[in-house]
Coordinates of C-alpha atoms in Angstrom, one line a residue:
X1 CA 21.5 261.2 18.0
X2 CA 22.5 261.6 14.7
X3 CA 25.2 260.1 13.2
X4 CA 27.6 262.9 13.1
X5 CA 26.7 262.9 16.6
X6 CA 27.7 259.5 17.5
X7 CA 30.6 259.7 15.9
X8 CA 31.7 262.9 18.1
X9 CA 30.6 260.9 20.9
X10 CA 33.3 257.8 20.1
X11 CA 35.8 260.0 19.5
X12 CA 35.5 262.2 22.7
X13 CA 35.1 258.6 24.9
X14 CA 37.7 256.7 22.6
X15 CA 40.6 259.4 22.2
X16 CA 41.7 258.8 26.2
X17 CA 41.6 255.6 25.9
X18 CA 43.3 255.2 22.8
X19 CA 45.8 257.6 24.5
X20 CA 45.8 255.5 27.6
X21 CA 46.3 252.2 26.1
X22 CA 49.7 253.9 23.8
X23 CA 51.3 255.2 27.3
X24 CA 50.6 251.8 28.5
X25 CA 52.6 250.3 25.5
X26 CA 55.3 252.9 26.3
X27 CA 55.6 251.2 29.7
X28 CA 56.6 248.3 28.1
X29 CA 59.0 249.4 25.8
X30 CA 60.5 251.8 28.0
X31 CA 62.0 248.8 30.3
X32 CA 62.7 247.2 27.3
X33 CA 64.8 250.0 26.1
X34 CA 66.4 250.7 29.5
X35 CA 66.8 247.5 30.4
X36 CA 68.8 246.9 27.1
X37 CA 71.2 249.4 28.1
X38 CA 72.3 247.9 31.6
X39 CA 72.8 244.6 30.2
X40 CA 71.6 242.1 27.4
X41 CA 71.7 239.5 30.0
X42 CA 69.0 240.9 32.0
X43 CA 67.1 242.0 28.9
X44 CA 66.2 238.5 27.6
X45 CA 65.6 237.4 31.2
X46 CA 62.8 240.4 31.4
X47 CA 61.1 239.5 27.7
X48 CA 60.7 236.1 29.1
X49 CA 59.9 237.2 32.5
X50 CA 57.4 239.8 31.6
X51 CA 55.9 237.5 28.5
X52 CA 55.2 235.1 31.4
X53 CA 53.6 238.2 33.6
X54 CA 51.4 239.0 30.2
X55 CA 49.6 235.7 29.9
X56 CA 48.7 235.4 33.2
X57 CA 47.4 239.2 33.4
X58 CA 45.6 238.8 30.4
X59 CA 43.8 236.0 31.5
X60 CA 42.7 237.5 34.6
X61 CA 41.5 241.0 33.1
X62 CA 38.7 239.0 31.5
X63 CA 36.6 240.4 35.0
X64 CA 37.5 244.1 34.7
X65 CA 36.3 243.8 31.1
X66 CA 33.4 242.4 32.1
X67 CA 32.9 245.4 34.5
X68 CA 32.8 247.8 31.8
X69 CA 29.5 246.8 29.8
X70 CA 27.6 246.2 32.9
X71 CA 28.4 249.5 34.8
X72 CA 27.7 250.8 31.0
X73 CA 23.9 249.9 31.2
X74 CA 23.5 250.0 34.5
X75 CA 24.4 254.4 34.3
X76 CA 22.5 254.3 30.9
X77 CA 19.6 253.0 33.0
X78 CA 20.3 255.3 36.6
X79 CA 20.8 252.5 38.5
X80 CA 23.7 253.5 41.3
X81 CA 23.8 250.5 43.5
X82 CA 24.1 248.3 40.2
X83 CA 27.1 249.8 39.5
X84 CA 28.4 249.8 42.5
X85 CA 27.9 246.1 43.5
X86 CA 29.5 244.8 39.9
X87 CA 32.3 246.9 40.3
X88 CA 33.2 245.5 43.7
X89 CA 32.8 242.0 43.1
X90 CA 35.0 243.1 39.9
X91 CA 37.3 243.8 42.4
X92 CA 37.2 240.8 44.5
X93 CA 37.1 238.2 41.4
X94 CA 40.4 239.7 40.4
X95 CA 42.3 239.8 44.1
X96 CA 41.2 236.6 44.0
X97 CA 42.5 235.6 41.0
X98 CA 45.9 237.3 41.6
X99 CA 45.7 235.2 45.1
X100 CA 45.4 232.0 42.9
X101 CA 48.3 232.8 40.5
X102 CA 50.8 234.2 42.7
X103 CA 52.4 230.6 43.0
X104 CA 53.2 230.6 39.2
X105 CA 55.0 233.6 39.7
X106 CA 57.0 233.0 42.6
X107 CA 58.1 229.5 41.8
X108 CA 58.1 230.4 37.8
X109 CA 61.9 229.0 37.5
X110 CA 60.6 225.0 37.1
X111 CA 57.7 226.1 34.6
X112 CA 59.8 227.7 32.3
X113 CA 62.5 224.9 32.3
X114 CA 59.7 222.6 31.6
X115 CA 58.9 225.1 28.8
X116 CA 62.2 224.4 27.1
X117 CA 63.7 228.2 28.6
X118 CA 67.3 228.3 29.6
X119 CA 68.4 227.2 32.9
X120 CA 70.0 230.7 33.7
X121 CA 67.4 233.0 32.2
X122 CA 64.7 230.9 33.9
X123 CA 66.2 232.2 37.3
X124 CA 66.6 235.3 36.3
X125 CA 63.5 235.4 35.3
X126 CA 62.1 233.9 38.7
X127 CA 64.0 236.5 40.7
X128 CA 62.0 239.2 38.6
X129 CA 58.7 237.6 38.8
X130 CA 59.0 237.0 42.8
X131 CA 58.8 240.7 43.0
X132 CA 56.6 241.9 39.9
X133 CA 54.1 239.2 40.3
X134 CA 52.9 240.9 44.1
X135 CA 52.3 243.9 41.2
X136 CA 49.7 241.4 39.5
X137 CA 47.2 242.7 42.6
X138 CA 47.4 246.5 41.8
X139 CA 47.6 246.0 38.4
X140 CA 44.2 243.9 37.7
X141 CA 42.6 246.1 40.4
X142 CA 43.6 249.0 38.0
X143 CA 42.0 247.6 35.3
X144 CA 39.0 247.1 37.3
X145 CA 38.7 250.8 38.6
X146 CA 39.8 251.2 34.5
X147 CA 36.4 250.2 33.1
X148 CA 34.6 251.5 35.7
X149 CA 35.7 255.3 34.9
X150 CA 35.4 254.3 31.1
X151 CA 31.7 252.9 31.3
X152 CA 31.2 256.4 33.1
X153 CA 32.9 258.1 30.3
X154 CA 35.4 259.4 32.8
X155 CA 38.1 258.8 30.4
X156 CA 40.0 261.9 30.8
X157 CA 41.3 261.0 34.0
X158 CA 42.5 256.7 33.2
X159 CA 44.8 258.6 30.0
X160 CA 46.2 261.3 32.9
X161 CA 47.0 258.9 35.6
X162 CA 48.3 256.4 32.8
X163 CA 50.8 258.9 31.9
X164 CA 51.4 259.7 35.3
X165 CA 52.8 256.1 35.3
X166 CA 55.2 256.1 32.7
X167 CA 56.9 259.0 33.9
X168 CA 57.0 257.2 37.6
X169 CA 58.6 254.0 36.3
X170 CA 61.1 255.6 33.8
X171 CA 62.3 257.9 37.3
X172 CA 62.3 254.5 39.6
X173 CA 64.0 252.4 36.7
X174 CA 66.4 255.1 36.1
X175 CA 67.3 255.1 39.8
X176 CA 66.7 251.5 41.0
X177 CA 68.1 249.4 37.7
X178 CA 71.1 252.0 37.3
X179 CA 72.0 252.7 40.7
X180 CA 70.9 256.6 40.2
X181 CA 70.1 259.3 42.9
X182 CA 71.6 257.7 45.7
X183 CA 69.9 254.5 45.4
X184 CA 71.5 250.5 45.3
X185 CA 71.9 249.5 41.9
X186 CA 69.3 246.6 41.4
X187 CA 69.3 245.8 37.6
X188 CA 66.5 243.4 36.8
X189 CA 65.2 243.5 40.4
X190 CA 64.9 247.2 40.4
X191 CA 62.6 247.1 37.1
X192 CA 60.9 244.6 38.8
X193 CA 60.3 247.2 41.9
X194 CA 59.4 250.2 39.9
X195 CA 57.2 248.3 38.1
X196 CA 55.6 247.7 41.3
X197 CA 55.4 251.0 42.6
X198 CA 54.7 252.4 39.5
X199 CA 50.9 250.2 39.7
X200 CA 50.3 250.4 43.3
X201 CA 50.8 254.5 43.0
X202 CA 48.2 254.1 39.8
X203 CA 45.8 252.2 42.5
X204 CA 46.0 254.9 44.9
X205 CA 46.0 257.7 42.8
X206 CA 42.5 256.4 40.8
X207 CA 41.1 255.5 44.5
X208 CA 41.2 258.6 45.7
X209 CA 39.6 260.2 42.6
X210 CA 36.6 257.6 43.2
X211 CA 36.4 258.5 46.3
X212 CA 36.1 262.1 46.1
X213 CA 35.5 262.8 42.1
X214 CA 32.0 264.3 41.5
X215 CA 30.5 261.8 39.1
X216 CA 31.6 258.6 41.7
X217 CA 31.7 259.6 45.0
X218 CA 28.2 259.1 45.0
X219 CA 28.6 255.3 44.4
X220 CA 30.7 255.1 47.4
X221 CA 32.7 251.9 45.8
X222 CA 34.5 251.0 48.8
X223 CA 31.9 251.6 51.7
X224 CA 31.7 248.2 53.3
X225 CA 33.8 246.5 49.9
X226 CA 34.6 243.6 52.1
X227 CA 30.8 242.6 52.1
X228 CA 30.2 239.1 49.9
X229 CA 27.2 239.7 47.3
X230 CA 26.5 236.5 45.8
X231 CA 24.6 237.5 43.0
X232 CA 26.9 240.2 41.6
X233 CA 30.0 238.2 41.8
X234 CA 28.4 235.1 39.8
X235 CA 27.0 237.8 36.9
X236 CA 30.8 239.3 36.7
X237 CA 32.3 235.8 37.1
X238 CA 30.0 234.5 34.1
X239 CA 30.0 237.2 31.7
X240 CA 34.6 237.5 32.1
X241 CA 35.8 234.3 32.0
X242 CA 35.1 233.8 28.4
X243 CA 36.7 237.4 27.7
X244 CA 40.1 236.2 29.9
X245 CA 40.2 232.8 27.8
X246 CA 39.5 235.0 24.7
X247 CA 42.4 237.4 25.7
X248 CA 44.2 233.9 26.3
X249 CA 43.8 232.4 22.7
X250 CA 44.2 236.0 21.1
X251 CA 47.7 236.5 23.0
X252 CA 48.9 233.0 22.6
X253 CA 48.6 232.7 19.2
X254 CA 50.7 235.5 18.4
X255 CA 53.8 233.7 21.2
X256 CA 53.2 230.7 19.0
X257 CA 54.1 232.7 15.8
X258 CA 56.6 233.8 17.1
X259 CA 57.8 229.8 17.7
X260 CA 57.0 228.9 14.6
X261 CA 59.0 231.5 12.9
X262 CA 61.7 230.5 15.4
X263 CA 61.9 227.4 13.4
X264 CA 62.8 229.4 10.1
X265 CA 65.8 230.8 11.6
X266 CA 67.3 234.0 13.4
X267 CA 66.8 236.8 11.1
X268 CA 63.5 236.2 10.3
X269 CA 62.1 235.9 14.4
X270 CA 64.2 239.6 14.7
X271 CA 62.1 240.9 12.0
X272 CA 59.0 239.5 13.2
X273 CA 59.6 241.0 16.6
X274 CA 60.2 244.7 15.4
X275 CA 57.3 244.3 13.1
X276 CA 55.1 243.3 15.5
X277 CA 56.2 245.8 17.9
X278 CA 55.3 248.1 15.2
X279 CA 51.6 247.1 14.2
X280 CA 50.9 246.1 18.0
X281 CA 51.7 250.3 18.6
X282 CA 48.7 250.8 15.6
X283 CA 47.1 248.3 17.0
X284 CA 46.5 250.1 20.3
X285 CA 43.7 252.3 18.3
X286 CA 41.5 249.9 17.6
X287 CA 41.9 248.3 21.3
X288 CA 40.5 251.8 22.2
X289 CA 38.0 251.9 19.5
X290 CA 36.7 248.9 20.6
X291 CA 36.4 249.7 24.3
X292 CA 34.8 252.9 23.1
X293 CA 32.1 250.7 21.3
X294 CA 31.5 248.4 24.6
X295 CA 30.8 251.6 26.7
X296 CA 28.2 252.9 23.9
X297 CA 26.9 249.8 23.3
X298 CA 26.2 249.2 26.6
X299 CA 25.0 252.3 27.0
X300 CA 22.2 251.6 24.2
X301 CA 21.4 248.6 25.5
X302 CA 20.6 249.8 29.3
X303 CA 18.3 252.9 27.1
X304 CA 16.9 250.0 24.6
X305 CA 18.0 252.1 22.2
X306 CA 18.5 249.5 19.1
X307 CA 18.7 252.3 16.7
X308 CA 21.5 254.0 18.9
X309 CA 23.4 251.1 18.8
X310 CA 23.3 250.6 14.9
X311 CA 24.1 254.0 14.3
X312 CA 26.8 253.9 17.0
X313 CA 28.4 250.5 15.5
X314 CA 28.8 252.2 12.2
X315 CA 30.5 255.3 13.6
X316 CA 33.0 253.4 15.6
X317 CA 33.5 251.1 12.7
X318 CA 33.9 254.4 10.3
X319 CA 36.8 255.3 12.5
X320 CA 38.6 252.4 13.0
X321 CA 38.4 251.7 9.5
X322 CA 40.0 255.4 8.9
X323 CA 43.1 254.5 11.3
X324 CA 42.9 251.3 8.9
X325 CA 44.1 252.9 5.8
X326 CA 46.6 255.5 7.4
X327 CA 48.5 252.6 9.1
X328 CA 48.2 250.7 5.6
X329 CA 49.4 254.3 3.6
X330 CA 52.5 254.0 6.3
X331 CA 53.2 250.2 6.0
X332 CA 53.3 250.0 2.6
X333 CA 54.9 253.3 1.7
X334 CA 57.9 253.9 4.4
X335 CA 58.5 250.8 5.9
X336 CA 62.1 250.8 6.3
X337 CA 61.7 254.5 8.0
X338 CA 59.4 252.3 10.4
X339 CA 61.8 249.5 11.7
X340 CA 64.9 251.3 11.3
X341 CA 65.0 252.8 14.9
X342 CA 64.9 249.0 16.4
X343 CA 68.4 248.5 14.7
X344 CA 72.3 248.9 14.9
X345 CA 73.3 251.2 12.0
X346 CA 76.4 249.0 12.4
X347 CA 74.7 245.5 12.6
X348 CA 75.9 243.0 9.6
X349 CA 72.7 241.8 9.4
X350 CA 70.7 245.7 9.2
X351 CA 69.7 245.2 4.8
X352 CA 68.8 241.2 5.7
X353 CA 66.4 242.2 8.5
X354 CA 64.5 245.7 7.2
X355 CA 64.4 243.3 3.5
X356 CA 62.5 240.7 5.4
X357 CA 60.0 243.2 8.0
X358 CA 59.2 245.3 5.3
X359 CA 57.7 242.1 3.7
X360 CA 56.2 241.5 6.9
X361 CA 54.9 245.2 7.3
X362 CA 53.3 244.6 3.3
X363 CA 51.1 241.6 4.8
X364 CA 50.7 243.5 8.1
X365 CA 48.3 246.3 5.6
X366 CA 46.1 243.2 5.2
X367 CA 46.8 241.8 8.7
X368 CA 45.5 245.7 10.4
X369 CA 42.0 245.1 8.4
X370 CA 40.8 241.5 9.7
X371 CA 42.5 242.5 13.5
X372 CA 40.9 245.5 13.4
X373 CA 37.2 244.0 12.1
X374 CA 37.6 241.7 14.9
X375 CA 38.6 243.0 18.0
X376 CA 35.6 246.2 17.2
X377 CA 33.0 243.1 17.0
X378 CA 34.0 242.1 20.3
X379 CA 34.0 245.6 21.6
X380 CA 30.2 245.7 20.6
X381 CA 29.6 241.8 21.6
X382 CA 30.9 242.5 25.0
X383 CA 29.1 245.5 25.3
X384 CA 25.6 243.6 25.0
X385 CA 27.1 241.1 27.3
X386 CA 27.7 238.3 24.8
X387 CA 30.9 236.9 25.9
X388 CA 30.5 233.1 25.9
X389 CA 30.1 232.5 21.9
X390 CA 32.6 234.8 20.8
X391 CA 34.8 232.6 22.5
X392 CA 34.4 229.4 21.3
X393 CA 34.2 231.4 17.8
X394 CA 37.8 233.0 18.5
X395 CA 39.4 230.2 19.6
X396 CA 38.3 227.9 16.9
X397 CA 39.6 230.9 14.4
X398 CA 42.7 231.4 16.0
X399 CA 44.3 227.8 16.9
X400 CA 41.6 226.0 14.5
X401 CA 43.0 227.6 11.3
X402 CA 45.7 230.4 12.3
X403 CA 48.5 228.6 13.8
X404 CA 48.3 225.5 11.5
X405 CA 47.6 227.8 8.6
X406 CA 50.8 229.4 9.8
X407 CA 52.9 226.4 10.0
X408 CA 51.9 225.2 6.9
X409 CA 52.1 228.1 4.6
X410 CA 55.5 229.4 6.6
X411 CA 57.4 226.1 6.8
X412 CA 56.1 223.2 5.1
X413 CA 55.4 225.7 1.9
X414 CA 58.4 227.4 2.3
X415 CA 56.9 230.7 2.4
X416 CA 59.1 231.9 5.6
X417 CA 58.0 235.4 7.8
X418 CA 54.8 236.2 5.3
X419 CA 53.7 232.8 5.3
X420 CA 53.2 232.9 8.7
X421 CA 51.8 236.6 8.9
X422 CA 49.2 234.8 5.9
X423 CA 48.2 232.3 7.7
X424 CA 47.3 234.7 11.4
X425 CA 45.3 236.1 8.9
X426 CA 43.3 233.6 8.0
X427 CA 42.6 232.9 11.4
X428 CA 41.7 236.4 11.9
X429 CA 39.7 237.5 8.6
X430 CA 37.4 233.9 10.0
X431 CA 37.1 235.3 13.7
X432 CA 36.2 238.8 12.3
X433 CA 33.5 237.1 9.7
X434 CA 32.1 234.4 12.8
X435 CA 31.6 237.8 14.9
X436 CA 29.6 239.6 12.8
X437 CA 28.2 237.1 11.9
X438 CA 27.4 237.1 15.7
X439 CA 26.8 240.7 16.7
X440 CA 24.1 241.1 13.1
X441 CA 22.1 237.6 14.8
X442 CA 22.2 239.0 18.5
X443 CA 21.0 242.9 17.4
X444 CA 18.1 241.5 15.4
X445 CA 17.1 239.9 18.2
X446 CA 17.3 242.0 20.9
X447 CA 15.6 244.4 18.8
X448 CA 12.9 242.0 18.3
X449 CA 12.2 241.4 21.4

């Protein structure tokens, strides 16, 4: 292929998910929004509730990511029953993993108190997590099925069925939290239910399309699924736990940011929270991007196509890097335009809070280059299956240098919101240099060899 070629090929594999992963985002911030307008009460209680649901959900799709680069080489190389046996123990390592962590969620209420939370939100929260966290099954099953489609390049359909969802929860939240067409108001619970429905309909809708689609019916995924295979399960199990504690270091250093700059005081944690909203949302490229660049990669790899995967590296690379400098153009040139939709045109405290994110939003142009740089080196690392080092490497990176770097530069320097945003990017311009680093030793070999 040449390299015009490869790029065509990313962008046809890497637009759906791109797509997907933005609906999913809207998810989020749809329940946020509708939430906000039955009651602030129940608001907070679903941040904390649903921050809670993140960590553990994160964690636990370290197996469906492992899914992806395997099924990748095993289609590259025309191996059906390869694919089919990962896939399924993909799906029983995360069932069982939901089985295991279903306990923190429905007794949550003593964890978060322990955790410093409020007595009353912690309940709240517990009431909502009691329900959502029976989602946590669907949902990682999902993101198994996810991959699986992806490493197929069967994209099309995971950005479809993902919008699919949004539209399902907004109708079941605007019926179930309000008390709309004819059904009990619920509030927080009723999120908590559509949110449930809303992943369990996903489940179904993506099984059946495996199960009759042309390119996967032939794998017949869930012919005798209940089946051990040893083997298969201990290769998924070894390559995804060091992408779930990955996930785990990546996502937690951004909640402790978020305590630090807690400690400066209100204002500043409100803009941090609607800036980060807003690079998370550019974000969700590269997290596509980089998914993109597993399925290739482990594509090339199943081919022993070393070339390929050079040439593909630098094409995925290329594009992220474009999406790069548009969200840098937007940061630095309308960042006001940016936030103002998160705020009161009436608050006291509007001037006090766009001053302080579009400060943020200036460091964020920085921030957008080392995120990006890492999380597409992971995208190829995990593609050729190299998931252990990149751990150890990321979670040195992040808590090593990025949250003391953070607490030193944003409160014992004085440096406030951008000290803070400095210092995750110092841990992030190190993880994107160690993983490289990584991915330039790891090619050279395996094209050695």
């Amino acid at each position: 292929m040449t390299f015009p070629q490869h790029l065509r090929a990313v962008l046809i594999l890497g637009l759906p998910l791109v797509g997907s992963h933005l609906a999913q985002f809207a998810v989020h911030m749809v329940d946020t929004i509708m939430l906000g307008w039955y009651d602030v009460t129940a608001l907070a209680a679903s941040v904390l509730a649903t921050s809670f649901f993140f960590v553990v959900f994160i964690m636990g799709a370290g197996f469906s990511f492992a899914v992806m680069p395997m099924v990748a080489e095993a289609a590259a190389s025309e191996n059906g029953t390869r694919i089919r046996r990962v896939t399924r123990m993909g799906l029983w390592l995360s069932s069982l993993y939901a089985l295991a962590f279903l306990p923190l969620m429905i007794w949550s209420d003593p964890l978060l108190r322990a955790l410093g939370q409020d007595p009353e939100l912690s309940a709240l929260s517990q009431d909502y997590l009691r329900i959502a966290g029976f989602g946590l099954f669907p949902a990682l099953l999902v993101m198994v099925i996810k991959s699986y489609l992806a490493a197929l390049e069967r994209t099309g359909v995971v950005l479809w069925v993902t919008i699919m969802a949004v539209f399902l929860n907004v109708l079941v939240n605007y019926a179930l939290i309000f008390g709309n067409l004819g059904m009990p108001e619920l509030g927080l619970r009723g999120a908590a239910i559509a949110s449930v429905i809303s992943q369990v309909v996903t489940l179904a809708v993506l099984g059946v399309y495996v199960m009759r689609g042309l390119a996967t019916r032939e794998h017949v995924l869930f012919q005798r699924i209940w089946r051990p295979d040893p083997e298969a399960f201990r290769e998924v199990f070894r390559l995804g736990w060091p992408i779930g504690l990955t996930n785990l270091a990546e996502s937690g250093m951004f909640s402790a940011s978020a305590l630090i700059i807690g400690l400066i005081g209100t204002l500043p944690l409100a803009a941090h929270g609607i800036a980060l909203q807003i690079t998370a949302a550019t974000f969700m490229v590269h997290v596509g991007l980089s998914q993109a660049a597993t399925v290739r990669a482990g594509r090339a790899m199943g081919r022993k196509d070393w070339d390929g995967l050079a040439m593909g590296a630098r094409a995925v690379v290329m594009l992220s890097m474009g999406a790069v400098v548009l969200a840098t153009i937007a940061f630095l040139t309308v960042p006001e335009l940016l936030m103002t939709g998160f705020l009161d045109p009436d608050s006291p405290d509007r001037t006090a809070i766009l001053t302080i994110g579009a400060g943020l939003l200036a460091v964020a142009a920085l921030f957008q280059l080392v995120d990006a740089g890492q999380v597409m080196a992971l995208g190829l690392l995990r593609g050729i299956q190299d998931t252990r080092w990149p751990m150890y490497a990321a979670a040195l990176s992040y808590w090593g240098l990025g949250i003391p770097a953070s607490y030193v530069l944003g409160v014992s320097m004085g440096y406030g919101g951008v000290g803070v945003w400095l210092g995750l990017v110092i841990g992030l311009m190190f993880a994107a240099g160690a993983l490289w680093w990584r991915f330039a030793r790891r090619y050279a070999e395996l094209k050695a060899a």
